[in-house]
GROMACS .gro file of C-alpha atoms in nm:
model
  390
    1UNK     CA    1   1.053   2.237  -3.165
    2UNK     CA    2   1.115   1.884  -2.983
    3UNK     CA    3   0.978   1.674  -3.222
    4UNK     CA    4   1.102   1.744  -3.525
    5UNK     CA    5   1.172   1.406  -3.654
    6UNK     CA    6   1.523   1.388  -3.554
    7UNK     CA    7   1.649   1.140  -3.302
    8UNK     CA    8   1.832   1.283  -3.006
    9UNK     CA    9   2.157   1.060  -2.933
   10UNK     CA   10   2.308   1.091  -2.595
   11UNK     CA   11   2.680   1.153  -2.537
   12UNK     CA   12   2.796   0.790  -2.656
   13UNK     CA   13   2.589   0.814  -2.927
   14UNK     CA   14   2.277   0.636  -2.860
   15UNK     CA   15   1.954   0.691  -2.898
   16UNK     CA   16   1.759   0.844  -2.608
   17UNK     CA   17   1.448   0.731  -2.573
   18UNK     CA   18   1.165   0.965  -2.426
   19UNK     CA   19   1.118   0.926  -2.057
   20UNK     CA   20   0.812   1.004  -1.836
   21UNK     CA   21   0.949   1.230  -1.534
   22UNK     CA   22   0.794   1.332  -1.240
   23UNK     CA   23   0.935   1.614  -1.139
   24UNK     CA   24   0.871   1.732  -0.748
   25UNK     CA   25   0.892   2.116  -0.693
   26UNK     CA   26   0.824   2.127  -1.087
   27UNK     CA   27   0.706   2.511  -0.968
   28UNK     CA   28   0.979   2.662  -0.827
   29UNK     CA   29   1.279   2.859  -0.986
   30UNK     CA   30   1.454   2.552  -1.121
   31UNK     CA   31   1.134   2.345  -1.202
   32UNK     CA   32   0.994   2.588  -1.442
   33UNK     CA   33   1.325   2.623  -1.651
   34UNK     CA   34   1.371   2.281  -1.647
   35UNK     CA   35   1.002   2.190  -1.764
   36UNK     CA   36   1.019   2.489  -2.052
   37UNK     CA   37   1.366   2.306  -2.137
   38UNK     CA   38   1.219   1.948  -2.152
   39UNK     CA   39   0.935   2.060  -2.354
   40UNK     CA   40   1.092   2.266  -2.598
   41UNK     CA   41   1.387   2.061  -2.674
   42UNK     CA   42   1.297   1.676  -2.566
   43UNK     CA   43   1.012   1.469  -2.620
   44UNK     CA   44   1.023   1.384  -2.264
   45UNK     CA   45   0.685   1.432  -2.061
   46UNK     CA   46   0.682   1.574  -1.733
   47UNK     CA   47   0.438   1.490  -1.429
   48UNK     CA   48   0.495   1.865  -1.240
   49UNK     CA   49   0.442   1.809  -0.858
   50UNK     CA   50   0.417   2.121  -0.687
   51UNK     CA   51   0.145   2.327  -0.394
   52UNK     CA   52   0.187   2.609  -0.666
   53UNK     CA   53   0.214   2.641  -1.041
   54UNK     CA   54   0.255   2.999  -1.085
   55UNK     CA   55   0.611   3.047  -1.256
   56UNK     CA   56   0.484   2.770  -1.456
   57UNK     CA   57   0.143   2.835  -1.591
   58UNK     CA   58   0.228   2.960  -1.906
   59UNK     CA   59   0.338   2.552  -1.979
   60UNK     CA   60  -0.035   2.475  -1.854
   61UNK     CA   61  -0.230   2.676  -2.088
   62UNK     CA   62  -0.513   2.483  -2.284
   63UNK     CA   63  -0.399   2.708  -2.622
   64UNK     CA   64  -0.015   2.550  -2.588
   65UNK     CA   65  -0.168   2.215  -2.736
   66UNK     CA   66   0.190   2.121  -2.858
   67UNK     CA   67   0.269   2.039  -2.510
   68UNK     CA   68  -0.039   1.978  -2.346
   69UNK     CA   69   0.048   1.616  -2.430
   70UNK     CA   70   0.329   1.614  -2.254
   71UNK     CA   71   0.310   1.826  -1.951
   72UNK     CA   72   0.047   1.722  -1.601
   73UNK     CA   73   0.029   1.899  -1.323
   74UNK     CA   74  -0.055   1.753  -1.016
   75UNK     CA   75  -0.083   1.989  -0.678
   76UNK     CA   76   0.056   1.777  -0.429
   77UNK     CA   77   0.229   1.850  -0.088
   78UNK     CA   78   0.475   1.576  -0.057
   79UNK     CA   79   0.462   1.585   0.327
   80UNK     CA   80   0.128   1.405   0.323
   81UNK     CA   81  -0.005   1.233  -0.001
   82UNK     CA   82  -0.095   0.921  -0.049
   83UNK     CA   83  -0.030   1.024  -0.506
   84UNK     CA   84   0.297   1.066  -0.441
   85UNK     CA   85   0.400   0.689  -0.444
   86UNK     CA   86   0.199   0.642  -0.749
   87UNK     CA   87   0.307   0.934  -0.978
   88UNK     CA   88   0.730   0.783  -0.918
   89UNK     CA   89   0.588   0.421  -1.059
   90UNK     CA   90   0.439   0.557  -1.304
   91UNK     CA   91   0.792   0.762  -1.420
   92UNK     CA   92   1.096   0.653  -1.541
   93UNK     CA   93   1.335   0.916  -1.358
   94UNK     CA   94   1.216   1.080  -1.015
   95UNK     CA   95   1.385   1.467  -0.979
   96UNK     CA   96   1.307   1.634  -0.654
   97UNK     CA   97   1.381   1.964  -0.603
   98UNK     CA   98   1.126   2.034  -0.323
   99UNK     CA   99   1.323   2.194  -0.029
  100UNK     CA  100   1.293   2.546   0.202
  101UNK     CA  101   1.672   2.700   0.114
  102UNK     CA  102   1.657   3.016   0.212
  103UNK     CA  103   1.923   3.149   0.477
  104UNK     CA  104   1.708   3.340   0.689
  105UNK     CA  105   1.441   3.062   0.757
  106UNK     CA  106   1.731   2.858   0.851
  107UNK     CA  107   1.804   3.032   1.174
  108UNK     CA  108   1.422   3.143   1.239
  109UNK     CA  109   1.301   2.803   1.109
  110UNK     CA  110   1.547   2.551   1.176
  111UNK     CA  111   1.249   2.307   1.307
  112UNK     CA  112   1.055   2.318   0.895
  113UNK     CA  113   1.421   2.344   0.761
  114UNK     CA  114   1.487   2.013   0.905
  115UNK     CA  115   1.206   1.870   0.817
  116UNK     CA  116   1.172   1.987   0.519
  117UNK     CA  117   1.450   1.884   0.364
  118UNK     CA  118   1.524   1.548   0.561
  119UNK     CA  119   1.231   1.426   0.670
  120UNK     CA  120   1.014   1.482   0.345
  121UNK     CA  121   1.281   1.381   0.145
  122UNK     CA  122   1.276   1.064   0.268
  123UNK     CA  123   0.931   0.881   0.112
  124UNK     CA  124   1.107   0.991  -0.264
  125UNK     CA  125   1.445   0.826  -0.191
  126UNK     CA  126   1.250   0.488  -0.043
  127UNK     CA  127   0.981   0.498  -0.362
  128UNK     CA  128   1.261   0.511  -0.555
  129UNK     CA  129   1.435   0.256  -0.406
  130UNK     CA  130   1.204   0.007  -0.391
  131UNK     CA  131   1.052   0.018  -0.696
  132UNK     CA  132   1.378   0.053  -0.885
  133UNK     CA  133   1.373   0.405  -1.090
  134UNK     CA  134   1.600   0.617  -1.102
  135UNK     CA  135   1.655   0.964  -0.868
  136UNK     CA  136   1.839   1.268  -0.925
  137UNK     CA  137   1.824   1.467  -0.572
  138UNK     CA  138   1.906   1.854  -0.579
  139UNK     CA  139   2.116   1.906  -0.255
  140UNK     CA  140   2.335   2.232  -0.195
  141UNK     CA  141   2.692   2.339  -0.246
  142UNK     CA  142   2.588   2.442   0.171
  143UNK     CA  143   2.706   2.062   0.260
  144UNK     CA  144   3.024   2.168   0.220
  145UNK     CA  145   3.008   2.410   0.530
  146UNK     CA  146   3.354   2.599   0.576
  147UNK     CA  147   3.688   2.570   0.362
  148UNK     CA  148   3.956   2.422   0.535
  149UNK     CA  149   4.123   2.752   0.478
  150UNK     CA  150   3.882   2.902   0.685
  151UNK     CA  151   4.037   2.772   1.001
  152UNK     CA  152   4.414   2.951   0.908
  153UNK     CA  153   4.504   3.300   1.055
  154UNK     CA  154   4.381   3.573   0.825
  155UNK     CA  155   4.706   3.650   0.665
  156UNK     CA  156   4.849   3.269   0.636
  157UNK     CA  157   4.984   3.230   0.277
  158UNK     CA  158   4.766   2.871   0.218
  159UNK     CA  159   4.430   3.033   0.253
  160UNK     CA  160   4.582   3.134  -0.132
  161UNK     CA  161   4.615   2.742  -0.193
  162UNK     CA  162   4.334   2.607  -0.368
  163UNK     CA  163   4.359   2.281  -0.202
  164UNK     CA  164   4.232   2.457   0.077
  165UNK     CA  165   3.910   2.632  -0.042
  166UNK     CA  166   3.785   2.466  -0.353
  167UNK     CA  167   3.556   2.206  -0.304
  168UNK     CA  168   3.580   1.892  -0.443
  169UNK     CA  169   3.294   1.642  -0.452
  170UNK     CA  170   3.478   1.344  -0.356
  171UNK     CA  171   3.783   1.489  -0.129
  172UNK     CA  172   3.626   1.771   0.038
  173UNK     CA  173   3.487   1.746   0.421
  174UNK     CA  174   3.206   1.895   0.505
  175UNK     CA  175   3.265   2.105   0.803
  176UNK     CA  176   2.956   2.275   0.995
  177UNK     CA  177   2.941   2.550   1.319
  178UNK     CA  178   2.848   2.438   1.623
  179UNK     CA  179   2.529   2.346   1.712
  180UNK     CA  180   2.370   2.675   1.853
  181UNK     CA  181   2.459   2.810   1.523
  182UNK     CA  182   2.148   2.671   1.383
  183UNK     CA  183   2.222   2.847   1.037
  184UNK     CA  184   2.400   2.511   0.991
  185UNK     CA  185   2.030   2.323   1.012
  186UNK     CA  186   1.972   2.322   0.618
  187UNK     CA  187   2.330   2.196   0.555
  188UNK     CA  188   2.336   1.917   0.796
  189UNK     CA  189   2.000   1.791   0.685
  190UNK     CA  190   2.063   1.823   0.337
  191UNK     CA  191   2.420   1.602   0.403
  192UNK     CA  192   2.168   1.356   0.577
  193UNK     CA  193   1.991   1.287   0.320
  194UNK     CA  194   2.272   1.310   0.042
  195UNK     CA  195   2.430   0.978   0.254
  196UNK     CA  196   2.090   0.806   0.300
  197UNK     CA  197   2.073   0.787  -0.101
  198UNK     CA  198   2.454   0.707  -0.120
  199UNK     CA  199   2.371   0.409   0.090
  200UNK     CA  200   2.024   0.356  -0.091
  201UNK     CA  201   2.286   0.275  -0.373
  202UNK     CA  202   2.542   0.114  -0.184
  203UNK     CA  203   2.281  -0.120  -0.035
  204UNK     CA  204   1.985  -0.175  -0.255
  205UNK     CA  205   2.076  -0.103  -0.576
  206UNK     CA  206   1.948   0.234  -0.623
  207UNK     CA  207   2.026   0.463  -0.908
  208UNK     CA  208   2.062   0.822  -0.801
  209UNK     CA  209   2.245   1.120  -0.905
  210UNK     CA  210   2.309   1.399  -0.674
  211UNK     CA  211   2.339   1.730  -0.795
  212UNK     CA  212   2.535   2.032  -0.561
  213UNK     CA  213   2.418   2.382  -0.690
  214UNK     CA  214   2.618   2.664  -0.641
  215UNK     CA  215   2.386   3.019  -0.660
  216UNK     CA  216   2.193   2.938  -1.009
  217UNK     CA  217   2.041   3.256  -1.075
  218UNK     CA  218   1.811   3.397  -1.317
  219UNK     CA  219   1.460   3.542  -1.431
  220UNK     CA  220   1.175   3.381  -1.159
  221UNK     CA  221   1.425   3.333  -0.864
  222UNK     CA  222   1.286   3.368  -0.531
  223UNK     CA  223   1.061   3.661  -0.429
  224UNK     CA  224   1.033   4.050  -0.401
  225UNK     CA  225   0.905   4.079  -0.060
  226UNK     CA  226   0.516   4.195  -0.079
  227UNK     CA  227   0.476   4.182  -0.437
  228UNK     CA  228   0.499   3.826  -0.555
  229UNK     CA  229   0.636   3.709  -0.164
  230UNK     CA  230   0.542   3.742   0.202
  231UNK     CA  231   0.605   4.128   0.270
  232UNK     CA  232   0.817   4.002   0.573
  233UNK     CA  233   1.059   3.726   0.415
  234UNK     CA  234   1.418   3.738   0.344
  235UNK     CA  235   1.460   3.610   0.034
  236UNK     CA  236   1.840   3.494  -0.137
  237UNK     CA  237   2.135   3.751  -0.192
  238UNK     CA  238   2.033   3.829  -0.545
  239UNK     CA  239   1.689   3.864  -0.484
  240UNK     CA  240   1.756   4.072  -0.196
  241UNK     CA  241   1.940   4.332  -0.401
  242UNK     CA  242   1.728   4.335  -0.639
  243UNK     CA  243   1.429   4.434  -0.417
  244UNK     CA  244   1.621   4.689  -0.271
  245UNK     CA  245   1.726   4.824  -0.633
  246UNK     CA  246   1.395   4.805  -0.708
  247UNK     CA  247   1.264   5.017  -0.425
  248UNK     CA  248   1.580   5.248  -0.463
  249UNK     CA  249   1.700   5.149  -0.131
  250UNK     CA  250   2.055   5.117   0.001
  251UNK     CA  251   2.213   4.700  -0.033
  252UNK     CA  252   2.237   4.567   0.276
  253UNK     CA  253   2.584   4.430   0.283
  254UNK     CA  254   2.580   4.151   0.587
  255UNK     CA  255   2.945   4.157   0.825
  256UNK     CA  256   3.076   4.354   0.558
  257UNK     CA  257   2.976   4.156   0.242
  258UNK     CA  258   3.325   4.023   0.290
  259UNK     CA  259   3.186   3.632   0.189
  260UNK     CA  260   3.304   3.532  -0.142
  261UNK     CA  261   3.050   3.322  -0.365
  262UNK     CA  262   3.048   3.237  -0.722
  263UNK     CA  263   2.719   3.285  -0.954
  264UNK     CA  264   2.594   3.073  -1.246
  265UNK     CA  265   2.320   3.177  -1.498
  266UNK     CA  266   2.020   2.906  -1.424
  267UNK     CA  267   1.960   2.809  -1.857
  268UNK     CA  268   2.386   2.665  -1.821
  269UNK     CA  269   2.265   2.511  -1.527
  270UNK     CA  270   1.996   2.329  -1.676
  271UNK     CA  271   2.211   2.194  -1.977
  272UNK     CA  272   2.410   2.019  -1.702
  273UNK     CA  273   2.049   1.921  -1.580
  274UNK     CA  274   1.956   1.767  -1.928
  275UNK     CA  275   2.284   1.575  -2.012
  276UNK     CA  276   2.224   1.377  -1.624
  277UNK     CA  277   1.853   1.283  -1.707
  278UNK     CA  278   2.018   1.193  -2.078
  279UNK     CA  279   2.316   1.025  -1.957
  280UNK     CA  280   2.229   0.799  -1.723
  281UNK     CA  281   2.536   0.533  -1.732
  282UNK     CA  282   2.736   0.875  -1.728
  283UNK     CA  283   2.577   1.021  -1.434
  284UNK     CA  284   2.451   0.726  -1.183
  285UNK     CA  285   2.636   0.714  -0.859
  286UNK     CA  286   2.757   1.025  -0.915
  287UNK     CA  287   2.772   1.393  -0.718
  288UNK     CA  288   2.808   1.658  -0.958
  289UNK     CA  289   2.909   2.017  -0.827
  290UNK     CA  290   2.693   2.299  -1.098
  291UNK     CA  291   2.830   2.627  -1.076
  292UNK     CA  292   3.071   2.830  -1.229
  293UNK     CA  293   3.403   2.872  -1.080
  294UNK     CA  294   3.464   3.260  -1.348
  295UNK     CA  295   3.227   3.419  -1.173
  296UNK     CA  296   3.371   3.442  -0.834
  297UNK     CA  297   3.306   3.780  -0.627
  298UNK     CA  298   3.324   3.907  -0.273
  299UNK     CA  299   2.906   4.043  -0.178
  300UNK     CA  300   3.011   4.365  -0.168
  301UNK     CA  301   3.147   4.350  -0.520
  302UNK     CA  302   2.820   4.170  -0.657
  303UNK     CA  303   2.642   4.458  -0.485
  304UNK     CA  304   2.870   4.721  -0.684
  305UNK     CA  305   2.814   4.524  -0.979
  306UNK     CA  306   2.424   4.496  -0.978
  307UNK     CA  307   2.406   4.875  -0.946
  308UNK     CA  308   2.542   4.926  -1.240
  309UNK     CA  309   2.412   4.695  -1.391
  310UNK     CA  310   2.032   4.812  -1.318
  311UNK     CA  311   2.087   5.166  -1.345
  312UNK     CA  312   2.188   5.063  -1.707
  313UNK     CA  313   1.897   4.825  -1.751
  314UNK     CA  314   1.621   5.041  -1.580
  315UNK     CA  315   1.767   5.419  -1.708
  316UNK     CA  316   1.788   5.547  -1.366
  317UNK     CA  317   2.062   5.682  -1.157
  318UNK     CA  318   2.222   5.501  -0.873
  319UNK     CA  319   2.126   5.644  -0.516
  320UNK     CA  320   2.384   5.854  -0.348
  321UNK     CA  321   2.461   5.583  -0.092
  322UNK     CA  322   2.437   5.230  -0.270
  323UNK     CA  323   2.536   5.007  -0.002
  324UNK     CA  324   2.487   5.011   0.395
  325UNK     CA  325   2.663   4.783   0.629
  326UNK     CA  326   2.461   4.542   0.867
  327UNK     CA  327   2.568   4.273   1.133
  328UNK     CA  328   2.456   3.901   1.057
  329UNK     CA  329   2.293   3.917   1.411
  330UNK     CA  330   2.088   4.258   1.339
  331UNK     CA  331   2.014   4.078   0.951
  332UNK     CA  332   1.955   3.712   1.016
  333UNK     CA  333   1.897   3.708   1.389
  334UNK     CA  334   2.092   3.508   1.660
  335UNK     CA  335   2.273   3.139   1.532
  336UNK     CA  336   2.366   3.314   1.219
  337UNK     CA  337   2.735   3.173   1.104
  338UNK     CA  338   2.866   3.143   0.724
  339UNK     CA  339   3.102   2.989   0.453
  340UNK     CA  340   3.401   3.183   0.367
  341UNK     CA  341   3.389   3.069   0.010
  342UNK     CA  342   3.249   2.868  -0.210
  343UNK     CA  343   3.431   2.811  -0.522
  344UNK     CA  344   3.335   2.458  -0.700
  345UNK     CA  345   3.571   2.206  -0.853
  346UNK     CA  346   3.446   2.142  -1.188
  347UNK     CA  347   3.650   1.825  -1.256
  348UNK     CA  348   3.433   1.528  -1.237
  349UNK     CA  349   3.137   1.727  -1.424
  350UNK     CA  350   3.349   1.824  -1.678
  351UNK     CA  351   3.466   1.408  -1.737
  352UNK     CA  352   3.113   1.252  -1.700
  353UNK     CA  353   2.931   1.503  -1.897
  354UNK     CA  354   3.162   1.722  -2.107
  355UNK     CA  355   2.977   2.038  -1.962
  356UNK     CA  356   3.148   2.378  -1.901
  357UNK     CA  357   2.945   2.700  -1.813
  358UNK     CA  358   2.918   2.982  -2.054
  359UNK     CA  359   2.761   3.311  -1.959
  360UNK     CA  360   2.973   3.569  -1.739
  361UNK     CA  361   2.843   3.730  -1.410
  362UNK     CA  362   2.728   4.070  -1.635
  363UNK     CA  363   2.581   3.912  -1.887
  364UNK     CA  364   2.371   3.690  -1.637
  365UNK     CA  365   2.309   3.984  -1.368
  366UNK     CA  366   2.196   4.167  -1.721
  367UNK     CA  367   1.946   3.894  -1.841
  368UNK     CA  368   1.813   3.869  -1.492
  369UNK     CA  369   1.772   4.250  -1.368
  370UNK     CA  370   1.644   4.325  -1.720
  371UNK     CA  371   1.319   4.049  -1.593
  372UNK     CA  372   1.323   4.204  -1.231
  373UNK     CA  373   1.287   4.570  -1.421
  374UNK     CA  374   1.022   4.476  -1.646
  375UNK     CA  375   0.817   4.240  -1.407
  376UNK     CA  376   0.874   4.443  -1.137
  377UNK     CA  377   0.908   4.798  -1.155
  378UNK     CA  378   0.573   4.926  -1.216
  379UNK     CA  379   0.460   4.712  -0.882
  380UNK     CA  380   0.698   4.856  -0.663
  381UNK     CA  381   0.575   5.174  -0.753
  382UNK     CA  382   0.301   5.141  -0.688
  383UNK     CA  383   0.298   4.948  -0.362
  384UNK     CA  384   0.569   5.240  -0.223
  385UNK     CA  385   0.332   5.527  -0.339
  386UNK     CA  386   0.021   5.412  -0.181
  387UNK     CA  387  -0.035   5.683   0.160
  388UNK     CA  388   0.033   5.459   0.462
  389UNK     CA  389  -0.231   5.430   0.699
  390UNK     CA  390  -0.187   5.611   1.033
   0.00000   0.00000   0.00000
């Protein structure tokens, strides 16, 4: 466990001393493997900020008194409490995590995208600021927008150059659609505020880290539509195919499935997490890109790969026609436009913080279908047996 006598030394070799966190969207996807991380390896405590708890209740239980020490939750909407300047003072480290990124809201909701991730971002950044601790802000690998390559004739030899579609945090542009594309509403608000802390440190002093995720994936990502979700959301690619998998329905394969994307399994992510809270003189004023360049697939072969995958994992045949091909328009609605690629530079990570990722695209589409199977399956069932109502 955490405290087992033994003091933790950071990368240089010094002691780390335990830090109170508050941790904003400490109930999402990444906040719960982060918290379960911090608690069973650091003696860190954690002040959870969150409207909703439920991926991490099993950290709130009275029974789990090694931790109850060490772990508050505090249900907050960040958009309008007057707790929320209090709770940073009181920290050492701020993390926010609290955003809306998921691709169909962004052309559906572009007005709460906006806002959401600019707007209500901004209280944490000047809290911060001003009463000098330290931020680590989760952006996107999405502020990258297009590869330059992306703008070459289909067939030109350099879209093979990787100085034209790997993206680099300090070189790379970030290159958006035009404006009625309003797909384009998360990534230019998420840029925003990425420069407004840049300049929080330029100006006033302010010690941030930004961190650029590229698909972290794993057990308690997103939502199956009308079990543990609204019945009418979209959620993210993976999710997506796995509710379909789930309800043995056809992947949808959007324009082809023709976008390439790499993958990264969310417990590597989170030891690059742990060595930036850990390393601060390593990590300040720095962007870090967190993904994992191996793992690199077109859509349509992620979607061939999950369906084996699951029919290995859940015992049952694949359906006669696995995939189905949609338009972005009939999919996402009008405004939809996308990235080409997204394949990270690991460079500057892998200098700061020594950190490589570890776990292939099976072995993490494994892990993580094996949790959809077993938390799902029986649900799904259920909820596509039950007579429909005329």
């Amino acid at each position: 466990m955490a405290n087992n006598g033994a003091v933790r030394l950071d990368l240089d070799g010094k002691p780390i001393k335990p830090l109170t966190i508050c941790m904003i969207g400490a109930g999402g996807f990444i906040g719960s493997h982060l918290c379960e991380k911090l608690l069973n390896e650091t003696p860190h405590k954690v002040l959870a900020l969150d409207v909703y708890n439920d991926k991490i209740k099993h950290l709130l239980e009275p029974d789990t008194s090694e931790w109850a020490e060490r772990i508050q939750f505090h249900r907050i909407n960040i958009k309008h409490d007057s707790r929320l300047e209090g709770l940073v003072k009181m920290a050492d480290l701020t993390i926010n995590l609290a955003a809306i990124c998921t691709p169909a809201d962004y052309n559906t909701r572009p007005l709460d995208t906006i806002y959401s991730n600019f707007i209500d971002a901004l209280p944490v950044v000047k809290y911060c600021s001003e009463n000098n601790k330290r931020l680590i802000h989760f952006s996107t690998c999405e502020v990258y927008g297009k590869t330059i390559g992306s703008f070459l004739p289909k067939d030109h030899p350099l879209r093979q150059d990787p100085d034209f579609y790997v993206l680099k945090e300090d070189t790379s542009p970030c290159i958006f659609g035009s404006i009625e594309k309003q797909r384009w509403s998360y990534a230019c608000a998420k840029q925003l505020i990425e420069r407004l802390v840049y300049a929080e440190g330029a100006e006033n002093g302010l010690e941030f880290t930004i961190v650029r995720p590229f698909n972290w994936i794993g057990p308690r990502m997103d939502f199956i539509p009308g079990i543990d979700g609204p019945s009418e959301g979209v959620p993210r690619v993976l999710a997506c195919f796995s509710n379909n998998l789930l309800r043995r329905e056809p992947l949808k394969l959007v324009d082809g499935g023709e976008s390439q994307r790499t993958f990264i399994y969310i417990k590597d992510a989170i030891e690059a997490v742990l060595l930036m809270i850990e390393n601060p003189e390593r990590a300040n004023g720095h962007i870090f890109n967190v993904g994992n360049p191996n793992n690199e697939v077109t859509v349509r072969q992620l979607a061939e790969m999950m369906t084996k995958v699951y029919s290995k994992v859940s015992g049952e045949t694949a359906i006669e026609s696995p995939t189905i091909d949609v338009s972005s328009k009939e999919f996402y609605g009008e405004g939809y436009d996308d990235s080409d690629k997204r394949i990270p530079d690991m460079t500057i990570i892998n200098r700061q913080l020594g950190w490589n990722p570890k776990t292939s695209l099976w072995d993490l589409l494994e892990s993580t279908l094996t949790y959809q199977h077993r938390t799902y399956a029986e649900a799904v069932k259920k909820a596509t047996s039950k007579p429909v109502a005329s």
